[in-house]
Coordinates of C-alpha atoms and ligand atoms in Angstrom, one line a residue:
M1 CA -50.7 16.9 17.3
D2 CA -48.2 15.9 14.7
K3 CA -48.1 18.0 11.5
P4 CA -49.2 16.2 8.3
I5 CA -46.4 14.5 6.4
E6 CA -45.8 15.7 3.1
T7 CA -42.9 13.5 1.8
L8 CA -41.5 10.3 3.0
R9 CA -37.8 10.2 2.0
V10 CA -36.3 6.7 2.0
I11 CA -32.5 6.3 2.2
L12 CA -30.8 2.9 1.9
G13 CA -27.7 1.7 3.6
D14 CA -25.4 2.6 0.7
Q15 CA -26.9 6.1 0.3
V16 CA -25.5 7.8 3.4
S17 CA -24.6 11.0 1.6
P18 CA -26.0 14.4 2.5
E19 CA -26.2 15.2 -1.2
I20 CA -28.2 12.0 -1.9
A21 CA -30.9 12.9 -4.5
A22 CA -33.9 11.7 -2.2
L23 CA -33.0 14.7 0.2
E24 CA -33.2 17.3 -2.3
G25 CA -35.9 19.8 -1.5
L26 CA -36.4 18.4 2.0
D27 CA -38.7 20.5 4.2
P28 CA -37.8 19.6 7.9
R29 CA -41.2 20.8 9.0
H30 CA -43.2 18.5 6.8
D31 CA -41.0 15.7 5.7
V32 CA -39.7 12.4 7.3
V33 CA -36.6 10.5 6.5
L34 CA -37.0 6.7 6.7
M35 CA -34.0 4.5 7.3
A36 CA -34.4 0.7 8.3
E37 CA -32.1 -2.0 9.2
V38 CA -33.7 -5.0 7.7
L39 CA -33.0 -8.7 7.8
D40 CA -33.5 -9.2 4.2
E41 CA -30.7 -6.8 3.2
C42 CA -28.5 -8.5 5.9
T43 CA -29.0 -12.0 4.5
Y44 CA -29.7 -11.9 0.7
V45 CA -26.2 -13.2 0.4
P46 CA -24.0 -14.4 3.3
H47 CA -22.3 -11.0 3.9
H48 CA -18.9 -10.8 5.7
L49 CA -19.9 -9.7 9.3
K50 CA -17.8 -6.6 8.8
K51 CA -19.7 -5.5 5.9
I52 CA -22.8 -5.7 7.9
V53 CA -21.3 -3.7 10.7
L54 CA -20.0 -1.1 8.1
V55 CA -23.5 -0.6 6.6
L56 CA -25.5 -0.5 9.8
A57 CA -22.9 1.7 11.7
A58 CA -22.7 4.2 8.9
M59 CA -26.5 4.2 8.7
R60 CA -26.8 5.1 12.5
H61 CA -24.1 7.7 12.3
F62 CA -25.8 9.2 9.3
A63 CA -29.2 9.3 10.8
R64 CA -27.9 10.8 14.0
A65 CA -26.2 13.6 11.9
L66 CA -29.5 14.3 10.0
A67 CA -31.4 14.5 13.4
A68 CA -28.8 16.9 14.6
R69 CA -29.7 19.2 11.7
G70 CA -33.4 19.2 12.7
V71 CA -34.5 16.5 10.3
R72 CA -37.2 14.1 11.4
V73 CA -35.9 10.6 11.1
R74 CA -37.9 7.4 11.3
Y75 CA -35.0 5.0 12.1
V76 CA -35.9 1.4 12.5
T77 CA -33.3 -0.9 14.2
L78 CA -32.8 -4.6 13.6
D79 CA -33.9 -5.4 16.9
D80 CA -37.2 -3.4 16.8
P81 CA -39.9 -6.1 17.6
D82 CA -42.2 -4.6 14.9
N83 CA -39.4 -4.7 12.3
T84 CA -41.0 -6.6 9.1
G85 CA -37.5 -7.6 8.0
S86 CA -37.8 -6.1 4.5
L87 CA -37.5 -2.6 2.9
R88 CA -40.9 -3.0 1.4
G89 CA -42.3 -3.9 4.7
E90 CA -40.8 -0.9 6.4
V91 CA -41.8 1.5 3.8
G92 CA -45.3 0.1 4.0
R93 CA -45.4 0.3 7.8
A94 CA -44.0 4.1 7.5
I95 CA -46.7 4.9 4.9
A96 CA -49.5 3.4 7.2
A97 CA -48.3 5.3 10.3
L98 CA -47.4 8.6 8.7
Q99 CA -49.8 8.9 5.7
P100 CA -47.3 11.0 3.5
R101 CA -48.5 12.6 0.2
Q102 CA -45.7 11.1 -1.7
V103 CA -42.7 8.7 -1.2
V104 CA -39.2 9.8 -2.7
T105 CA -36.1 7.7 -2.9
T106 CA -33.0 7.4 -5.0
E107 CA -32.1 4.6 -7.5
P108 CA -30.4 1.7 -5.8
G109 CA -27.2 -0.1 -6.6
E110 CA -28.8 -3.4 -7.4
Y111 CA -31.4 -4.5 -10.1
R112 CA -33.3 -6.7 -7.6
V113 CA -33.8 -3.6 -5.2
L114 CA -35.0 -1.5 -8.1
Q115 CA -37.7 -4.2 -9.0
D116 CA -38.6 -4.2 -5.4
M117 CA -38.9 -0.4 -5.1
L118 CA -41.4 -0.2 -7.9
G119 CA -43.8 -2.1 -5.7
W120 CA -43.2 0.1 -2.5
A121 CA -46.2 2.2 -3.1
D122 CA -48.7 3.4 -5.7
A123 CA -46.4 6.0 -6.9
V124 CA -42.8 6.2 -5.8
E125 CA -40.5 8.8 -7.1
I126 CA -37.2 7.2 -8.0
R127 CA -34.6 9.9 -8.4
P128 CA -31.4 9.3 -10.5
D129 CA -28.4 8.7 -8.2
T130 CA -26.2 11.9 -8.9
R131 CA -23.3 10.7 -6.8
F132 CA -21.6 9.4 -10.1
V133 CA -19.6 11.4 -12.7
C134 CA -21.7 9.7 -15.6
S135 CA -25.4 9.1 -15.3
I136 CA -27.1 6.0 -16.4
A137 CA -28.7 7.9 -19.2
D138 CA -25.4 9.5 -20.3
F139 CA -23.8 6.0 -20.4
R140 CA -26.6 4.8 -22.7
R141 CA -26.0 7.7 -24.9
W142 CA -22.2 7.0 -24.9
A143 CA -22.7 3.3 -25.6
G144 CA -25.5 3.7 -28.2
G145 CA -24.3 2.9 -31.8
R146 CA -20.8 1.9 -30.7
N147 CA -19.4 -1.6 -31.7
G148 CA -17.1 -2.1 -28.9
L149 CA -17.5 -0.6 -25.5
R150 CA -13.9 -0.3 -24.3
M151 CA -13.3 1.2 -21.0
E152 CA -10.2 3.3 -22.4
F153 CA -12.2 5.3 -24.7
F154 CA -15.0 5.9 -22.0
Y155 CA -12.3 7.1 -19.7
R156 CA -10.8 9.7 -22.1
D157 CA -14.4 11.1 -22.3
M158 CA -14.6 11.3 -18.6
R159 CA -11.2 13.1 -18.3
R160 CA -12.3 15.5 -20.7
R161 CA -15.8 16.0 -19.1
T162 CA -14.3 16.5 -15.6
G163 CA -11.0 18.4 -16.8
L164 CA -9.0 16.0 -14.4
L165 CA -5.3 16.0 -15.6
I166 CA -6.2 17.8 -18.6
T167 CA -4.0 20.6 -19.9
P168 CA -5.4 24.2 -20.7
D169 CA -5.2 23.0 -24.5
N170 CA -7.5 20.0 -23.6
E171 CA -4.8 17.4 -24.0
P172 CA -3.8 14.8 -21.3
E173 CA -1.2 15.9 -18.8
G174 CA 2.1 14.2 -19.6
G175 CA 1.2 13.8 -23.4
R176 CA -0.5 10.3 -22.7
W177 CA -3.8 9.3 -21.4
N178 CA -2.4 6.1 -19.7
F179 CA 0.8 5.4 -17.9
D180 CA 0.1 1.7 -17.2
A181 CA 3.2 0.3 -18.9
E182 CA 5.1 1.8 -15.9
N183 CA 2.7 0.3 -13.3
R184 CA 3.4 -3.4 -13.3
K185 CA 6.4 -3.8 -11.0
R186 CA 7.1 -6.5 -8.5
L187 CA 7.6 -5.2 -5.0
P188 CA 11.4 -5.1 -4.2
E189 CA 12.4 -6.5 -0.7
S190 CA 13.7 -3.1 0.3
V191 CA 10.4 -1.1 0.0
A192 CA 8.8 0.1 3.2
V193 CA 5.1 -0.2 2.9
P194 CA 3.2 2.5 5.2
D195 CA 0.3 1.0 7.3
A196 CA -3.2 1.9 6.1
Q197 CA -4.9 4.2 8.7
G198 CA -7.7 2.4 10.7
F199 CA -10.5 3.9 12.9
V200 CA -11.1 2.6 16.4
P201 CA -15.0 2.1 16.7
D202 CA -16.8 4.6 18.9
A203 CA -19.5 3.6 21.3
A204 CA -22.2 3.6 18.5
T205 CA -20.2 1.4 16.3
A206 CA -19.2 -1.0 19.2
E207 CA -23.0 -1.5 19.8
V208 CA -23.6 -2.6 16.3
I209 CA -20.6 -4.8 16.5
E210 CA -22.3 -6.6 19.5
L211 CA -25.6 -6.6 17.6
V212 CA -24.1 -8.3 14.6
R213 CA -22.0 -10.7 16.9
R214 CA -25.4 -11.6 18.6
R215 CA -27.7 -11.9 15.5
F216 CA -25.4 -13.4 12.9
T217 CA -23.7 -16.1 14.8
N218 CA -22.7 -18.4 11.8
G219 CA -21.8 -15.4 9.5
F220 CA -18.6 -15.4 7.2
G221 CA -15.5 -13.7 8.4
E222 CA -13.9 -12.3 11.5
L223 CA -15.7 -9.6 13.5
D224 CA -12.7 -8.6 15.5
G225 CA -10.6 -5.8 14.3
F226 CA -13.2 -3.7 12.6
R227 CA -11.4 -0.6 11.6
F228 CA -13.4 0.9 8.7
A229 CA -14.4 4.6 8.7
V230 CA -18.2 4.9 9.2
T231 CA -18.5 8.7 9.0
A232 CA -17.7 11.2 6.2
K233 CA -15.1 12.8 8.4
D234 CA -13.1 9.5 9.1
A235 CA -13.4 8.5 5.5
R236 CA -11.8 11.7 4.4
A237 CA -9.0 11.4 7.0
G238 CA -8.5 7.9 5.5
L239 CA -8.2 9.3 2.0
D240 CA -5.8 12.0 3.0
D241 CA -3.5 9.6 4.8
F242 CA -3.6 7.4 1.6
I243 CA -2.6 10.4 -0.5
A244 CA 0.1 11.5 1.8
R245 CA 1.7 8.1 2.5
R246 CA 0.7 5.4 -0.1
L247 CA -0.4 7.2 -3.3
P248 CA 3.2 8.0 -4.3
G249 CA 3.8 4.1 -4.7
F250 CA 0.4 3.3 -6.1
G251 CA 1.4 3.4 -9.8
D252 CA 4.6 1.5 -9.5
W253 CA 3.3 -1.4 -7.3
Q254 CA -0.4 -1.5 -8.1
D255 CA -0.1 -5.0 -9.4
A256 CA 2.1 -6.4 -6.6
M257 CA 0.9 -8.8 -4.0
H258 CA 2.5 -9.7 -0.6
S259 CA 1.7 -12.4 1.9
G260 CA 2.6 -9.9 4.9
Q261 CA 1.1 -6.8 3.2
P262 CA -2.6 -7.0 2.6
V263 CA -3.1 -3.3 1.5
L264 CA 0.4 -2.4 0.0
F265 CA -0.1 1.0 -1.8
H266 CA -3.8 0.8 -2.2
A267 CA -6.3 3.3 -1.0
V268 CA -9.0 1.0 0.8
I269 CA -11.6 3.7 0.1
S270 CA -14.1 1.5 -1.8
P271 CA -16.1 0.6 1.4
A272 CA -16.5 4.2 2.2
L273 CA -17.0 5.3 -1.5
N274 CA -19.7 2.9 -2.2
I275 CA -21.9 3.9 0.6
G276 CA -21.5 7.5 -0.1
L277 CA -19.0 8.6 2.6
L278 CA -16.7 10.0 -0.1
D279 CA -17.6 11.6 -3.3
P280 CA -15.6 10.2 -6.3
T281 CA -15.0 13.6 -8.1
A282 CA -13.7 15.1 -4.8
V283 CA -11.4 12.1 -4.3
C284 CA -10.0 12.6 -7.7
R285 CA -9.5 16.4 -7.2
A286 CA -7.6 15.7 -4.1
V287 CA -5.4 13.3 -6.0
E288 CA -4.9 15.8 -8.9
T289 CA -4.0 18.6 -6.4
A290 CA -1.3 16.2 -4.8
W291 CA 0.2 15.8 -8.3
R292 CA 0.0 19.3 -9.2
S293 CA 1.9 20.3 -6.0
G294 CA 4.5 17.7 -6.8
R295 CA 3.7 15.3 -4.0
V296 CA 3.0 12.3 -6.2
P297 CA 4.2 11.2 -9.6
L298 CA 2.0 11.4 -12.6
N299 CA 1.8 7.5 -13.2
A300 CA 0.4 7.1 -9.7
A301 CA -2.2 10.0 -9.9
E302 CA -3.3 8.9 -13.5
G303 CA -3.5 5.4 -12.6
F304 CA -5.7 6.1 -9.5
I305 CA -8.0 8.5 -11.2
R306 CA -8.4 6.0 -14.0
Q307 CA -9.7 3.5 -11.6
I308 CA -12.5 5.8 -10.4
I309 CA -13.6 8.0 -13.4
G310 CA -12.7 5.2 -15.7
W311 CA -13.3 1.6 -14.3
R312 CA -15.8 2.5 -11.4
E313 CA -18.0 4.6 -13.7
Y314 CA -17.8 2.3 -16.6
V315 CA -18.7 -0.8 -14.7
R316 CA -21.6 0.9 -13.4
G317 CA -22.7 1.9 -16.8
I318 CA -22.3 -1.6 -18.2
Y319 CA -24.3 -3.1 -15.2
W320 CA -27.4 -0.8 -16.0
L321 CA -27.1 -1.0 -19.6
R322 CA -27.0 -4.8 -19.8
M323 CA -29.1 -5.9 -16.8
P324 CA -31.0 -8.2 -16.3
E325 CA -29.4 -10.4 -19.0
Y326 CA -26.1 -9.6 -17.9
G327 CA -26.6 -11.6 -14.6
A328 CA -27.3 -14.8 -16.6
L329 CA -24.4 -14.7 -19.0
N330 CA -22.1 -17.6 -19.0
A331 CA -20.4 -17.5 -22.2
L332 CA -17.7 -20.2 -21.4
G333 CA -20.3 -22.6 -20.2
A334 CA -18.8 -22.9 -16.8
T335 CA -20.6 -25.4 -14.4
R336 CA -18.5 -26.3 -11.5
A337 CA -19.5 -25.6 -7.9
L338 CA -17.5 -23.3 -5.7
P339 CA -15.1 -25.3 -3.8
E340 CA -15.3 -25.1 0.0
F341 CA -11.8 -23.5 0.4
Y342 CA -13.2 -20.2 -1.1
W343 CA -15.0 -19.9 2.4
S344 CA -12.6 -21.6 4.7
G345 CA -9.3 -20.9 3.0
R346 CA -8.3 -24.5 3.7
T347 CA -6.0 -25.4 0.7
D348 CA -2.4 -26.1 0.0
M349 CA -2.5 -23.4 -2.7
A350 CA -0.6 -20.7 -0.7
C351 CA -1.9 -17.9 -3.0
I352 CA -5.6 -18.8 -2.4
R353 CA -5.0 -19.5 1.3
H354 CA -3.5 -16.1 1.8
V355 CA -6.1 -14.2 -0.2
V356 CA -9.0 -16.0 1.3
G357 CA -7.5 -15.8 4.8
Q358 CA -7.1 -12.0 4.3
T359 CA -10.6 -11.7 2.9
R360 CA -12.0 -13.6 6.1
Q361 CA -10.0 -11.4 8.4
D362 CA -10.5 -7.9 6.7
A363 CA -13.4 -8.1 4.2
Y364 CA -10.8 -6.6 1.8
A365 CA -8.5 -7.9 -1.0
H366 CA -6.9 -5.5 -3.5
H367 CA -7.7 -5.7 -7.2
I368 CA -5.0 -8.1 -8.3
Q369 CA -5.7 -10.4 -5.5
R370 CA -9.5 -10.6 -6.6
L371 CA -8.6 -10.9 -10.2
M372 CA -5.5 -12.8 -10.5
V373 CA -5.8 -15.2 -7.6
T374 CA -9.4 -16.1 -6.8
G375 CA -10.7 -14.8 -9.9
N376 CA -8.2 -16.4 -12.1
F377 CA -8.7 -19.8 -10.4
A378 CA -12.5 -19.5 -10.8
L379 CA -11.9 -18.9 -14.5
L380 CA -9.3 -21.7 -15.2
A381 CA -11.4 -24.2 -13.0
G382 CA -14.6 -23.4 -14.8
L383 CA -16.6 -22.4 -11.7
H384 CA -20.3 -21.3 -12.3
P385 CA -20.5 -17.6 -12.6
D386 CA -23.6 -17.6 -10.3
A387 CA -21.6 -19.1 -7.5
V388 CA -18.5 -16.8 -8.1
D389 CA -20.8 -13.9 -8.2
E390 CA -22.5 -14.7 -4.8
W391 CA -19.0 -15.3 -3.2
Y392 CA -17.8 -11.9 -4.4
L393 CA -20.9 -10.2 -3.5
S394 CA -20.7 -11.6 -0.1
V395 CA -17.2 -11.4 1.2
Y396 CA -16.0 -7.9 0.4
A397 CA -17.2 -4.8 2.5
D398 CA -17.5 -2.8 -0.8
A399 CA -19.6 -5.2 -2.6
Y400 CA -22.8 -4.1 -4.3
Q401 CA -23.9 -5.7 -7.4
W402 CA -23.5 -2.7 -9.8
V403 CA -19.8 -2.9 -9.3
E404 CA -19.2 -6.5 -8.2
M405 CA -21.1 -8.2 -11.2
P406 CA -19.2 -6.7 -14.2
N407 CA -16.0 -7.1 -12.3
T408 CA -16.7 -10.9 -11.7
R409 CA -18.7 -12.0 -14.6
G410 CA -17.0 -9.7 -17.0
M411 CA -13.6 -9.1 -16.1
A412 CA -12.6 -12.1 -14.0
L413 CA -14.7 -14.9 -15.6
F414 CA -15.1 -13.7 -19.3
A415 CA -18.6 -15.0 -18.9
D416 CA -19.9 -11.9 -20.9
G417 CA -18.0 -13.1 -23.8
G418 CA -15.8 -10.0 -24.1
V419 CA -18.0 -7.1 -23.4
L420 CA -15.5 -5.7 -20.7
G421 CA -12.3 -7.2 -21.9
S422 CA -11.0 -8.3 -25.2
K423 CA -9.5 -11.5 -23.8
P424 CA -9.7 -13.5 -20.6
Y425 CA -7.4 -12.5 -17.7
A426 CA -6.1 -16.1 -17.6
A427 CA -2.6 -16.7 -16.2
S428 CA -0.5 -19.6 -15.1
G429 CA 1.4 -19.7 -11.9
A430 CA 4.2 -17.8 -13.4
Y431 CA 2.2 -14.5 -13.1
I432 CA 1.5 -15.1 -9.5
N433 CA 5.2 -15.9 -8.7
R434 CA 6.4 -12.8 -10.6
M435 CA 4.1 -10.4 -8.8
S436 CA 4.0 -11.9 -5.3
D437 CA 5.9 -14.0 -2.6
Y438 CA 3.2 -16.5 -2.3
C439 CA 4.9 -19.4 -4.1
R440 CA 7.8 -19.4 -1.8
G441 CA 5.7 -20.8 1.0
C442 CA 3.6 -23.1 -1.2
A443 CA 3.3 -26.9 -1.0
Y444 CA 3.1 -26.9 -4.9
E445 CA 6.0 -26.2 -7.3
V446 CA 5.3 -23.2 -9.4
K447 CA 7.8 -24.3 -12.2
D448 CA 6.1 -27.7 -12.6
A449 CA 2.9 -28.4 -14.8
T450 CA 2.7 -32.2 -14.8
G451 CA 4.5 -33.8 -11.6
P452 CA 2.8 -34.6 -8.5
R453 CA 3.6 -31.2 -6.9
A454 CA 2.7 -29.3 -10.0
C455 CA 1.1 -25.8 -9.4
P456 CA -2.6 -26.2 -10.2
F457 CA -2.6 -22.8 -12.0
N458 CA -0.2 -24.3 -14.6
F459 CA -2.1 -27.3 -15.6
L460 CA -5.3 -25.6 -15.2
Y461 CA -4.3 -22.8 -17.4
W462 CA -3.4 -25.1 -20.3
D463 CA -6.3 -27.1 -19.8
F464 CA -8.4 -23.9 -20.1
I465 CA -6.6 -22.9 -23.3
A466 CA -7.4 -26.4 -24.8
R467 CA -10.9 -26.5 -23.6
H468 CA -11.7 -23.2 -25.4
A469 CA -9.3 -23.4 -28.3
E470 CA -12.1 -23.4 -30.9
R471 CA -13.7 -20.3 -29.2
F472 CA -10.5 -18.4 -29.0
A473 CA -9.2 -19.4 -32.6
S474 CA -10.6 -16.1 -34.0
N475 CA -9.3 -13.9 -31.1
V476 CA -5.9 -12.5 -32.2
R477 CA -5.0 -11.6 -28.5
M478 CA -5.2 -15.5 -27.7
S479 CA -3.1 -16.6 -30.7
M480 CA 0.1 -16.7 -28.8
P481 CA -1.1 -19.2 -25.9
L482 CA -2.9 -21.2 -28.5
R483 CA 0.1 -21.6 -30.7
N484 CA 2.2 -22.5 -27.7
W485 CA -0.3 -25.0 -26.7
E486 CA -0.4 -26.6 -30.2
R487 CA 3.5 -26.6 -30.3
M488 CA 3.7 -28.8 -27.1
P489 CA 4.6 -32.3 -27.6
A490 CA 1.6 -34.6 -27.7
E491 CA 2.7 -36.5 -24.5
R492 CA 3.2 -33.3 -22.6
R493 CA -0.3 -32.1 -23.6
A494 CA -1.8 -35.3 -22.5
A495 CA -0.1 -35.2 -19.2
I496 CA -1.2 -31.7 -18.6
R497 CA -4.8 -32.5 -19.4
A498 CA -4.8 -35.7 -17.3
R499 CA -3.3 -33.7 -14.3
A500 CA -6.1 -31.2 -14.8
A501 CA -8.8 -33.7 -15.1
G502 CA -7.7 -35.5 -11.9
F503 CA -7.4 -32.3 -9.9
L504 CA -10.8 -31.1 -11.0
A505 CA -12.5 -34.5 -10.2
E506 CA -10.8 -34.4 -6.7
M507 CA -11.9 -30.8 -6.2
E508 CA -15.5 -31.7 -7.2
A509 CA -15.3 -34.5 -4.7
G510 CA -14.3 -32.0 -2.1
R511 CA -10.7 -33.1 -1.8
G512 CA -8.9 -31.1 -4.5
A513 CA -7.4 -28.6 -2.2
T514 CA -4.4 -30.9 -1.1
C515 CA -1.1 -31.3 -2.7
S516 CA -0.5 -35.0 -3.3
T517 CA 2.8 -35.0 -1.5
A518 CA 2.0 -32.5 1.4
Ligands
LIG601 P1 -7.6 1.0 -5.2 O1 -6.8 0.0 -5.9 O2 -6.9 1.9 -4.2 O3 -8.4 2.0 -6.3 C1 -9.1 3.1 -6.0 C2 -10.6 2.9 -6.3 O4 -10.7 2.8 -7.8 C3 -11.3 1.9 -5.6 O5 -11.7 2.2 -4.3 C4 -12.6 1.7 -6.5 O6 -13.5 2.7 -6.1 C5 -11.9 2.1 -7.8 N1 -11.7 0.8 -8.6 C6 -10.5 0.4 -8.9 N2 -10.7 -0.7 -9.7 C7 -12.0 -0.9 -10.0 C8 -13.0 -1.7 -10.8 N3 -12.3 -2.7 -11.4 N4 -14.0 -1.6 -10.7 C9 -14.6 -0.5 -10.1 N5 -13.9 0.3 -9.3 C10 -12.7 0.2 -9.3 N6 -14.8 -3.0 -6.4 C11 -15.8 -2.6 -5.5 O7 -15.9 -1.5 -5.2 N7 -16.9 -3.5 -5.2 C12 -16.9 -4.8 -5.5 O8 -17.8 -5.6 -5.2 C13 -15.8 -5.3 -6.4 N8 -15.7 -6.6 -6.7 C14 -14.7 -7.0 -7.6 C15 -14.7 -8.4 -8.0 C16 -13.7 -8.8 -8.8 C17 -13.5 -10.2 -9.3 C18 -12.7 -7.9 -9.2 C19 -11.6 -8.4 -10.0 C20 -12.6 -6.6 -8.9 C21 -13.7 -6.1 -8.0 N9 -13.7 -4.8 -7.6 C22 -14.7 -4.4 -6.8 C23 -12.8 -3.7 -8.0 C24 -11.5 -3.5 -7.2 O9 -11.0 -4.7 -6.8 C25 -11.9 -2.8 -5.9 O10 -12.6 -1.7 -6.3 C26 -10.6 -2.4 -5.1 O11 -9.9 -3.5 -5.0 C27 -11.0 -1.6 -3.9 O12 -9.9 -1.5 -3.0 P2 -9.2 0.1 -2.9 O13 -10.2 1.0 -2.4 O14 -7.9 -0.2 -2.1 O15 -8.8 0.2 -4.5
LIG602 C1 -25.7 -4.2 2.5 C2 -26.9 -3.8 3.4 C3 -27.1 -4.2 4.6 C4 -26.2 -5.3 5.1 N1 -28.2 -3.8 5.3 C5 -28.9 -2.9 5.1 C6 -30.0 -2.5 5.9 O1 -30.2 -3.1 6.8 N2 -30.8 -1.6 5.4 C7 -30.7 -0.9 4.1 O2 -31.4 0.0 3.8 N3 -29.6 -1.2 3.3 C8 -28.7 -2.3 3.8 N4 -27.8 -2.6 2.9 C9 -27.4 -2.0 1.7 C10 -28.4 -2.6 0.6 O3 -28.2 -4.0 0.6 C11 -28.2 -1.8 -0.7 O4 -28.9 -0.5 -0.6 C12 -28.9 -2.6 -1.9 O5 -28.0 -3.7 -2.0 C13 -28.7 -1.7 -3.1 O6 -27.4 -1.3 -3.4
LIG603 FE1 -0.3 -20.4 -6.1 FE2 0.8 -22.2 -7.7 FE3 2.4 -20.3 -6.6 FE4 1.3 -22.3 -4.9 S1 2.9 -22.4 -6.6 S2 1.3 -20.1 -4.5 S3 -0.6 -22.6 -6.2 S4 0.8 -19.9 -8.0

């Protein structure tokens, strides 16, 4: 007869870490780990097919590794005929079958799941997620009483707390906290970009690919060419490959974009990092070691570490500090629906076509593609933050609301009114032209703002400045574009605004993606 169950330990799809809090104190003789593939989590937004494969394949590999260590795992597959389709349903079914004395889990990455967890059982112990450098409680303490919550100051605290790139005298290595001024270079033609390492699916992952192909027939994105790491071992190999071959160029070309190079010098570790296959501190230590041994320059190591112990930790802190109100913020009163080309990529705007096409193929785009192409367009065109949020949460393999939402609503859309950034990341076509080769193959003319082939980013940029002139009048960081707008001849301003109005009307009618002369 089965022994009585002491503790049911629930692990979610983005919690596949051996050190996850729910496993602390596990007694293999009396405890059961529950992992469930459920339709609700696979469909609450139209996830990219590769994201679903990533999560389910990582769950299966993790469950297998636990079982190999002698842990009893109740693993519910998506095809199980008794599967209720929800996390709550599966926890309920496990409680009914196993009658555990207690249920233990780890805090989730999304507010909606936290609300759901509170109703899983009479008493669920929800443990803090210790896989971050800064706990939610510590972030609250840091934020308490401050006027502005700027990332840069938080980042300095995290550097001191971790000792990363800190001298024995407790000062930043290289005498500065931040080397970003050196990190904004355009990619020269002559630079060879090393390929990112991919991982050929093993039999277990291939089975998940077939499951997803069968169950999600109309899902977003391409399923073929799945190469994400789904085990900690492969994730570490991917990180080591990045450090050896691409990290040296990460600093210099962090902001560059290229139509033939989706990854450039980025790490592509967020899909693995966000489900727990990599530990953020260990990642940063490996990068620091590479710098200390002279293998990478300081601007690359510092820039990279800042993304992780700075931005990544900071956006999580903001999310939990400000939810649920944060999810309803719309400071700029944006109302437009998301145009169809965000899903199909069918547009004459070459930059958007490239980024959406790459996103459909790889479930990945790097930061500047997300921020300055699709994010910038959404900001300038006044797309509703709810629709934009849902898009970002769906299409990227690394997307969970704790990290997606502050980046989208805060950084890209300025819908939080300036919690994350002191000014909107609004830019005209000139920025995209400077940082990429997209404009070369575009039906639009990047140097034109009013003609029939004018680049939409140009007239939308000025239209955005004009629409929000009153709001930005008191923001010193916006004084330059406001002055430039006001200095423009009245006829030019009128022509720009008319061009923008026409484009937006066409877009809302479902036709705005075509260049009038194309
Ligand atoms: P690299 O450029 O190599 O950076 C290394 C790591 O730093 C990343 O893996 C990531 O963990 C961290 N990082 C870098 N920038 C950020 C940031 N702004 N916020 C948090 N972590 C950061 N990141 C996600 O992980 N999930 C998301 O859903 C997500 N949505 C975004 C939406 C928008 C509109 C924008 C502008 C950014 C978003 N980001 C998101 C942040 C960033 O774009 C990705 O983390 C990064 O592109 C992942 O690719 P990489 O691993 O090659 O990153
Ligand atoms: C993203 C995702 C998907 C696609 N499927 C599952 C699943 O079947 N079972 C599960 O436990 N988790 C899944 N996840 C991850 C959850 O959506 C994630 O844990 C929450 O969004 C909280 O971050
Ligand atoms: Fe994008 Fe404008 Fe350049 Fe075309 S011309 S690629 S629309 S920035």
